[in-house]
Short mmCIF file of N, CA and C in Angstrom, two decimals:
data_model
loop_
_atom_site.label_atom_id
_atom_site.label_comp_id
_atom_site.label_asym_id
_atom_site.label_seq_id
_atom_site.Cartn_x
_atom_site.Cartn_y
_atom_site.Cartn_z
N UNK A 1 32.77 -71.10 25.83
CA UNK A 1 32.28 -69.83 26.32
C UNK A 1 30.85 -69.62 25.79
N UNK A 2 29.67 -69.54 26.59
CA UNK A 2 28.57 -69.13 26.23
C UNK A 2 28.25 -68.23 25.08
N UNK A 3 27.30 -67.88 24.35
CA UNK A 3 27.00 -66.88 23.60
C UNK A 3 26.03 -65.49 24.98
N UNK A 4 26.56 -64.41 24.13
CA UNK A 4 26.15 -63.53 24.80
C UNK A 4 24.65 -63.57 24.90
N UNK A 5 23.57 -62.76 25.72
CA UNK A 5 22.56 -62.66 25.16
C UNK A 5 22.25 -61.44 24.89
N UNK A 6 21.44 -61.28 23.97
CA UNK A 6 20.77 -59.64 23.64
C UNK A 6 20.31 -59.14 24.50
N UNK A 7 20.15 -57.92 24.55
CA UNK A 7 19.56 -57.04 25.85
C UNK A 7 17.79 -57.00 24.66
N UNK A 8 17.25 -56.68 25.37
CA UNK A 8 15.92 -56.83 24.51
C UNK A 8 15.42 -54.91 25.18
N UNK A 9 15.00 -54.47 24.52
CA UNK A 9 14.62 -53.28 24.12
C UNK A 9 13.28 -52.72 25.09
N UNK A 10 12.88 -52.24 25.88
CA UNK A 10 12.44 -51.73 26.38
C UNK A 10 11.86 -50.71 26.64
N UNK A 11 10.56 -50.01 27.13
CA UNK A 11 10.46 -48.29 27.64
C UNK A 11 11.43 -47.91 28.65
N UNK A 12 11.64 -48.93 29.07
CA UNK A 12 12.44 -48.63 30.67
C UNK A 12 13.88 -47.99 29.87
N UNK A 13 14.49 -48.79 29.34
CA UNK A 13 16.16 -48.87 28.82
C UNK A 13 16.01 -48.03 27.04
N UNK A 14 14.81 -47.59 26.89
CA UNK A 14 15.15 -46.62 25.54
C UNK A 14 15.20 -45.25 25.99
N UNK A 15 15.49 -44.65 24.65
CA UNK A 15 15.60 -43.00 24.59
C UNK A 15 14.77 -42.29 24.78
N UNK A 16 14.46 -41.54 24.87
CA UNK A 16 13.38 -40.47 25.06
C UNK A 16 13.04 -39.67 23.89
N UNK A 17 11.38 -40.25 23.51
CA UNK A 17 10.83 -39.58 22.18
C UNK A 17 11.36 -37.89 22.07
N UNK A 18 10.91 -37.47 22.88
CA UNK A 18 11.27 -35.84 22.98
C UNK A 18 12.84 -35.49 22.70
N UNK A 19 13.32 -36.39 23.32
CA UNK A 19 15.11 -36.09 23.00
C UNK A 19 15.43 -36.74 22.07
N UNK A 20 15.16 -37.68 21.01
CA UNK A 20 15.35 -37.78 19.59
C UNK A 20 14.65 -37.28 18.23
N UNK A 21 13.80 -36.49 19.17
CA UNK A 21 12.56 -35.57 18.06
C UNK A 21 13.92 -34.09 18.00
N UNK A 22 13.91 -33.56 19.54
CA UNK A 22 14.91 -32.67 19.48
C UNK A 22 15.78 -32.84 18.14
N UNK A 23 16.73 -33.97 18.41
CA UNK A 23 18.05 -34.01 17.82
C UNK A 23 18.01 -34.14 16.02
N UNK A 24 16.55 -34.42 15.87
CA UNK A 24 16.63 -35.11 14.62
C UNK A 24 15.08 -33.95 14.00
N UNK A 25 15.43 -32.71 14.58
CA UNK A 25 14.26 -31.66 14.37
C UNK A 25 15.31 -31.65 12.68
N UNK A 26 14.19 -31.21 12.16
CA UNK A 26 15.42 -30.12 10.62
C UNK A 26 15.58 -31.27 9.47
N UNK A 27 16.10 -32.46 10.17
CA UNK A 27 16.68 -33.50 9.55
C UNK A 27 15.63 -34.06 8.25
N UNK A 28 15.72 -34.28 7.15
CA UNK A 28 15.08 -34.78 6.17
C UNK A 28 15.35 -36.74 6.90
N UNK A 29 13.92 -37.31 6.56
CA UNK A 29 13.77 -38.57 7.00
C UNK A 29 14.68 -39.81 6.17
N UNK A 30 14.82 -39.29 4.73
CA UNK A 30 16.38 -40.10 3.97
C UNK A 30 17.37 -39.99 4.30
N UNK A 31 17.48 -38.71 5.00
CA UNK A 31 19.15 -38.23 5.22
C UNK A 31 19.26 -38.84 7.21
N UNK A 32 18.50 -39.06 7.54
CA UNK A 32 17.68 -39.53 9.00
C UNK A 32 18.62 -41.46 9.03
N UNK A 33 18.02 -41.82 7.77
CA UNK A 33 18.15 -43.33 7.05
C UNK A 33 19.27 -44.04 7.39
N UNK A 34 19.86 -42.68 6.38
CA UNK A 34 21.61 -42.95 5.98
C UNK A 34 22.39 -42.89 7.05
N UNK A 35 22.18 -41.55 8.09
CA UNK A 35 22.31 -41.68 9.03
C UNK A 35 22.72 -42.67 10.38
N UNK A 36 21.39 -42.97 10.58
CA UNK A 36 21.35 -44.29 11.39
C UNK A 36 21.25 -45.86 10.85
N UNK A 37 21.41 -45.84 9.41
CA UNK A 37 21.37 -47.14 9.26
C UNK A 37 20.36 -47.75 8.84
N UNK A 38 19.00 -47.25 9.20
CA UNK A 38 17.85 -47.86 9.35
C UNK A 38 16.50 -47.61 8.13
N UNK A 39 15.80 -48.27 8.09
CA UNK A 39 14.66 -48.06 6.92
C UNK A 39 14.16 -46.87 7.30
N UNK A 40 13.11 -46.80 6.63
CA UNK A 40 12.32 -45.10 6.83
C UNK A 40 11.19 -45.55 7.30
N UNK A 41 11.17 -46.37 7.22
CA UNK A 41 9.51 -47.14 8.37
C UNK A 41 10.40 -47.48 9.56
N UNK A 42 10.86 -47.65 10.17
CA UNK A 42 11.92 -47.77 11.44
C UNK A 42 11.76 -46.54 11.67
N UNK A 43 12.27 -45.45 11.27
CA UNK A 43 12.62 -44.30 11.32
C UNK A 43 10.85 -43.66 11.61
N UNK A 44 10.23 -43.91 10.96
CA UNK A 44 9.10 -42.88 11.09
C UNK A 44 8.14 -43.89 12.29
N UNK A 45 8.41 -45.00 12.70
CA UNK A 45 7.54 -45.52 14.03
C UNK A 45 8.36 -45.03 15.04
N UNK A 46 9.69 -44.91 14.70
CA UNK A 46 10.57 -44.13 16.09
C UNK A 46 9.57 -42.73 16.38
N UNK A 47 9.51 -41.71 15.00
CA UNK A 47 8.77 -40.38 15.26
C UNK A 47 7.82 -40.32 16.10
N UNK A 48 6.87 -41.45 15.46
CA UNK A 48 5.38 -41.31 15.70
C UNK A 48 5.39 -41.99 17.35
N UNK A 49 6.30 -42.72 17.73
CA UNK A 49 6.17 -43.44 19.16
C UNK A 49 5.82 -45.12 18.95
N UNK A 50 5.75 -45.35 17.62
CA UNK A 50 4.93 -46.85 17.50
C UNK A 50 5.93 -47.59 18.31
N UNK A 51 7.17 -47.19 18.15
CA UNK A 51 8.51 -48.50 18.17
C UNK A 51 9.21 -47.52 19.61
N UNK A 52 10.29 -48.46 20.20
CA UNK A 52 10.80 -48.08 21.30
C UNK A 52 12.36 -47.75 20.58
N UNK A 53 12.76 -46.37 20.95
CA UNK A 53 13.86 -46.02 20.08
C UNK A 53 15.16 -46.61 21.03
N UNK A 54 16.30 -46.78 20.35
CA UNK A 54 17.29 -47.56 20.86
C UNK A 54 18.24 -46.22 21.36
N UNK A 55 19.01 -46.56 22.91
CA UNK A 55 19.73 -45.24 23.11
C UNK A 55 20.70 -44.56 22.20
N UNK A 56 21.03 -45.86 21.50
CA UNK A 56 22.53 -45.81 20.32
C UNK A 56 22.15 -44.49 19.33
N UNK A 57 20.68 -44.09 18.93
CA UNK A 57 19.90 -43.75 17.73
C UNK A 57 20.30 -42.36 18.58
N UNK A 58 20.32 -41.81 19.39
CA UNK A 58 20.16 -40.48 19.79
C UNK A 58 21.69 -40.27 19.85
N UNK A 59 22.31 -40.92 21.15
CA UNK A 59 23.46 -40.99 21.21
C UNK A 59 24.52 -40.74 19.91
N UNK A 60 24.10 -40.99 19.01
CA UNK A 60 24.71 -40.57 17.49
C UNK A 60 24.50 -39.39 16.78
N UNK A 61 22.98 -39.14 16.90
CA UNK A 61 22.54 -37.93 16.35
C UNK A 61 23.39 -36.77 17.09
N UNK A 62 23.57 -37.14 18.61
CA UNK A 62 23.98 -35.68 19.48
C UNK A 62 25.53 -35.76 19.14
N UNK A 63 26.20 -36.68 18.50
CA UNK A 63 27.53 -36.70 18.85
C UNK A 63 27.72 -36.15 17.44
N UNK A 64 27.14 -36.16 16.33
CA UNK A 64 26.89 -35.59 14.99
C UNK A 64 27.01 -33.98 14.75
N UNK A 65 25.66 -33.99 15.71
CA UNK A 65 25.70 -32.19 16.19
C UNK A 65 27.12 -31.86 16.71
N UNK A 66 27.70 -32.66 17.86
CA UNK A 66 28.28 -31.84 18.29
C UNK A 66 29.77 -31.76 17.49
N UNK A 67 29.71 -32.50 16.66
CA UNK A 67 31.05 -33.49 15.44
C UNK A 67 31.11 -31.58 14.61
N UNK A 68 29.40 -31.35 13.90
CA UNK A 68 29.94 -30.57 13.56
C UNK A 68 29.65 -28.83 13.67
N UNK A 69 29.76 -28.75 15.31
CA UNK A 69 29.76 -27.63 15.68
C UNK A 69 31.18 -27.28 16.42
N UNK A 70 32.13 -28.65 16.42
CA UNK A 70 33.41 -28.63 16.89
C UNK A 70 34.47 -28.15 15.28
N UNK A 71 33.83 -28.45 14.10
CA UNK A 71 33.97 -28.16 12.71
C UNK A 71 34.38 -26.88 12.93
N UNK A 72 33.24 -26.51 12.70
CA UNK A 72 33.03 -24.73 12.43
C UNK A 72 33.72 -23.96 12.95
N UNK A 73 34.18 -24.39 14.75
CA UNK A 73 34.59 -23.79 15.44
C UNK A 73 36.10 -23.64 15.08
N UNK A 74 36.92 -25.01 14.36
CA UNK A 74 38.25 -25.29 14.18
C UNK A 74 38.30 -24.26 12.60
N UNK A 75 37.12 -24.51 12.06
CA UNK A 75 37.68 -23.59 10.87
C UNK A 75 37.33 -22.50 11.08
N UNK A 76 36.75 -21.86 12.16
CA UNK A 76 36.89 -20.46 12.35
C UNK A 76 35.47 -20.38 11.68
N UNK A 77 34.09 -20.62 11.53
CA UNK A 77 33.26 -20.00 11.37
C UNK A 77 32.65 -19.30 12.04
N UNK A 78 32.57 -20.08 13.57
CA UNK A 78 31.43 -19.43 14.60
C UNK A 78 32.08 -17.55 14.95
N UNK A 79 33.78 -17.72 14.51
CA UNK A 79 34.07 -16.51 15.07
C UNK A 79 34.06 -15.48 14.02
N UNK A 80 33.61 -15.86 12.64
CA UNK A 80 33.56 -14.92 11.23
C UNK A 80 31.94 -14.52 11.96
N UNK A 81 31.54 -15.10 12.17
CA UNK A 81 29.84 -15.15 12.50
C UNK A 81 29.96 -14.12 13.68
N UNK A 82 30.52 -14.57 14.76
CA UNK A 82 30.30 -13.72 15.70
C UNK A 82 30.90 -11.92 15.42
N UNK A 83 31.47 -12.08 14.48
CA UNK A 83 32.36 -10.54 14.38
C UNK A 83 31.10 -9.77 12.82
N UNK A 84 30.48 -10.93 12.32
CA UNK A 84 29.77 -10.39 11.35
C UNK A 84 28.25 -9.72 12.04
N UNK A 85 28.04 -10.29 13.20
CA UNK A 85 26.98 -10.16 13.86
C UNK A 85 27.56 -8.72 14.97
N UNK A 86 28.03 -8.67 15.18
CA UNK A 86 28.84 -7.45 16.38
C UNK A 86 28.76 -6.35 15.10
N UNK A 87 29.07 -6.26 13.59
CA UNK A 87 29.03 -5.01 13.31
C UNK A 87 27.83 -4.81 11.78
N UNK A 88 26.69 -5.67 12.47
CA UNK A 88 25.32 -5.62 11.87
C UNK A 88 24.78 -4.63 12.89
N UNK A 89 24.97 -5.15 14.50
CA UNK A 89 24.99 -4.44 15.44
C UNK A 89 25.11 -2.79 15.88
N UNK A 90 26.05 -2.97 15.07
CA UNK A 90 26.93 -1.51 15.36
C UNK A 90 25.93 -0.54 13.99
N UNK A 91 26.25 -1.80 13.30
CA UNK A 91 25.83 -0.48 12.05
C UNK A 91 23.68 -0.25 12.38
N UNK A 92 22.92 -1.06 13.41
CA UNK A 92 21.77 -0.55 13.47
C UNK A 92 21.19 0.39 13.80
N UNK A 93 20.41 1.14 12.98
CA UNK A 93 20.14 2.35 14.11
C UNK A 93 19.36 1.97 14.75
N UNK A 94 19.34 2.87 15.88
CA UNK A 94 19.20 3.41 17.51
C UNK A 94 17.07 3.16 17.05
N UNK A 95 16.57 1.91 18.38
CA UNK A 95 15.37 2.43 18.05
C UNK A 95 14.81 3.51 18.95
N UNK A 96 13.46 4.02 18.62
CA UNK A 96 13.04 4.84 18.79
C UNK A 96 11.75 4.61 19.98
N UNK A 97 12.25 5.16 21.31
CA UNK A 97 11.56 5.01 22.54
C UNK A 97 10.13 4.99 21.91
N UNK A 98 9.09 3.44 22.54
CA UNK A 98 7.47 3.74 22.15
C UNK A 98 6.91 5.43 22.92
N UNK A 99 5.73 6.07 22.50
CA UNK A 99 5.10 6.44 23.82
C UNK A 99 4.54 6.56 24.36
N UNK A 100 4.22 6.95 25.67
CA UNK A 100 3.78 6.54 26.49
C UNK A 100 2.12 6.60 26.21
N UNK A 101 1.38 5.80 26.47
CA UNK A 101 -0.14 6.34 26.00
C UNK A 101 -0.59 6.66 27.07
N UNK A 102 -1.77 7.59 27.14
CA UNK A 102 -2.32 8.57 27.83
C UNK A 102 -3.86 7.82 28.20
N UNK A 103 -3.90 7.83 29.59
CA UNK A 103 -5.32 7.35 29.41
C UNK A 103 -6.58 8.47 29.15
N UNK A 104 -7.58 7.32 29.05
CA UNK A 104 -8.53 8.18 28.31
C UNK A 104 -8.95 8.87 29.98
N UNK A 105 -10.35 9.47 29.39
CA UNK A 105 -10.80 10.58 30.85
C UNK A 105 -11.60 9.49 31.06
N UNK A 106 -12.59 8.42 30.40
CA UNK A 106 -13.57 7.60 31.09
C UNK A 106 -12.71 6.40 30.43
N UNK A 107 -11.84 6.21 31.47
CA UNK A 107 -10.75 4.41 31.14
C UNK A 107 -11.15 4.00 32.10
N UNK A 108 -11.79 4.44 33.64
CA UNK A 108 -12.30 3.75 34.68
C UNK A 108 -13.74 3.25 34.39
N UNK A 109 -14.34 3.75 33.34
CA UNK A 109 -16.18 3.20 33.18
C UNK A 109 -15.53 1.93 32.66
N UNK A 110 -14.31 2.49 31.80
CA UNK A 110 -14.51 0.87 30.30
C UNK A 110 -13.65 -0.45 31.21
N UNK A 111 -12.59 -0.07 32.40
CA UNK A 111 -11.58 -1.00 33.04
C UNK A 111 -12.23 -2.10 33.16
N UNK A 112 -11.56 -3.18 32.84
CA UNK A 112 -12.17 -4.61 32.93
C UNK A 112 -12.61 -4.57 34.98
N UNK A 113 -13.29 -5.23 35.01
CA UNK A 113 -14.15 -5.70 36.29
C UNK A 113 -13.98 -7.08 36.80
N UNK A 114 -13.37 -7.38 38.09
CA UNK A 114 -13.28 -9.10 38.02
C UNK A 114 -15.07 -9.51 38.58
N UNK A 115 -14.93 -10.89 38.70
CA UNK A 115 -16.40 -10.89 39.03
C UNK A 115 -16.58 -10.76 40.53
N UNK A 116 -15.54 -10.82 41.11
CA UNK A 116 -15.60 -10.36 42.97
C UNK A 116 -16.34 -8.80 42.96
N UNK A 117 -15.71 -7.85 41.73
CA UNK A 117 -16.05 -6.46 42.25
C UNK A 117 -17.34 -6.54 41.19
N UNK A 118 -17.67 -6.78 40.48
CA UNK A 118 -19.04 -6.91 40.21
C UNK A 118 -20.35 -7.32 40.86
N UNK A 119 -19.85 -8.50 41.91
CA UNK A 119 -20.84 -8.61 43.16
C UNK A 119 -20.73 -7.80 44.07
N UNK A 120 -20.34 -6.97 43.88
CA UNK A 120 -20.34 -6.41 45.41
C UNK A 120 -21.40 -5.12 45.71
N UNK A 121 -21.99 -5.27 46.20
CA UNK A 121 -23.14 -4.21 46.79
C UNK A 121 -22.65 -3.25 45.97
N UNK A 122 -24.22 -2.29 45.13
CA UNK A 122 -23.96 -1.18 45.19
C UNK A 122 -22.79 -0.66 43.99
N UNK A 123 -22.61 -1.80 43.28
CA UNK A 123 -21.94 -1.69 41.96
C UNK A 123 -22.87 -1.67 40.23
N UNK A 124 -22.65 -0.86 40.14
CA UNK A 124 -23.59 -0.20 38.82
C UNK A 124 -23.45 -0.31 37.32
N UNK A 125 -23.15 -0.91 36.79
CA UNK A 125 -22.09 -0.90 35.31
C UNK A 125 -22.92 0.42 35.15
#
């Protein structure tokens, strides 16, 4: 049986800088490392764009996020959160309508001017 061959790495077949900048916003570049496996010069030519990032590298980060926002949810944080936030709510007071400002008596001398009505016949600053 043949040996397989490697897929060789590509712009075409990698991740998208923007969508592993996303995923890996916050992230300290050691904890980035450990993470994926990889050196911190790997890691920081992925940032900068030098190197073509592998789909696997994102694909992990998002499944991480979502590993532990499925956490929180099973131990009941997001809903301590959501009930702590509903009566921060409750307890704010009421703000206070801005008002209304009054124009001045000469707000038509000072009104900005486009340059159409500045050419036009018969216009005076």
């Amino acid at each position: 049986m043949p040996a397989r061959k490697h897929r060789f790495l590509t712009r075409y077949n990698a991740a998208s800088l923007n969508e592993f900048l996303y995923y890996a916003r916050g992230i300290p570049i050691d904890h980035l490392c450990r993470m994926l496996n990889r050196h911190p010069r790997t890691i920081s030519r992925w940032t900068h764009g030098h190197a073509v990032i592998p789909p696997w590298a994102v694909a992990t980060l998002r499944l991480q996020i979502l590993e532990h926002q499925l956490m929180r949810d099973q131990m009941g944080y997001t809903a301590l959160e959501r009930e702590y936030e509903r009566k921060r709510e409750a307890q704010r007071p009421p703000t206070i309508p801005l008002k209304q400002r009054t124009p001045a008596a000469n707000e038509t001398v000072y009104e900005p001017r486009t340059r159409h009505q500045l050419s036009l016949p018969g216009f005076a600053l």
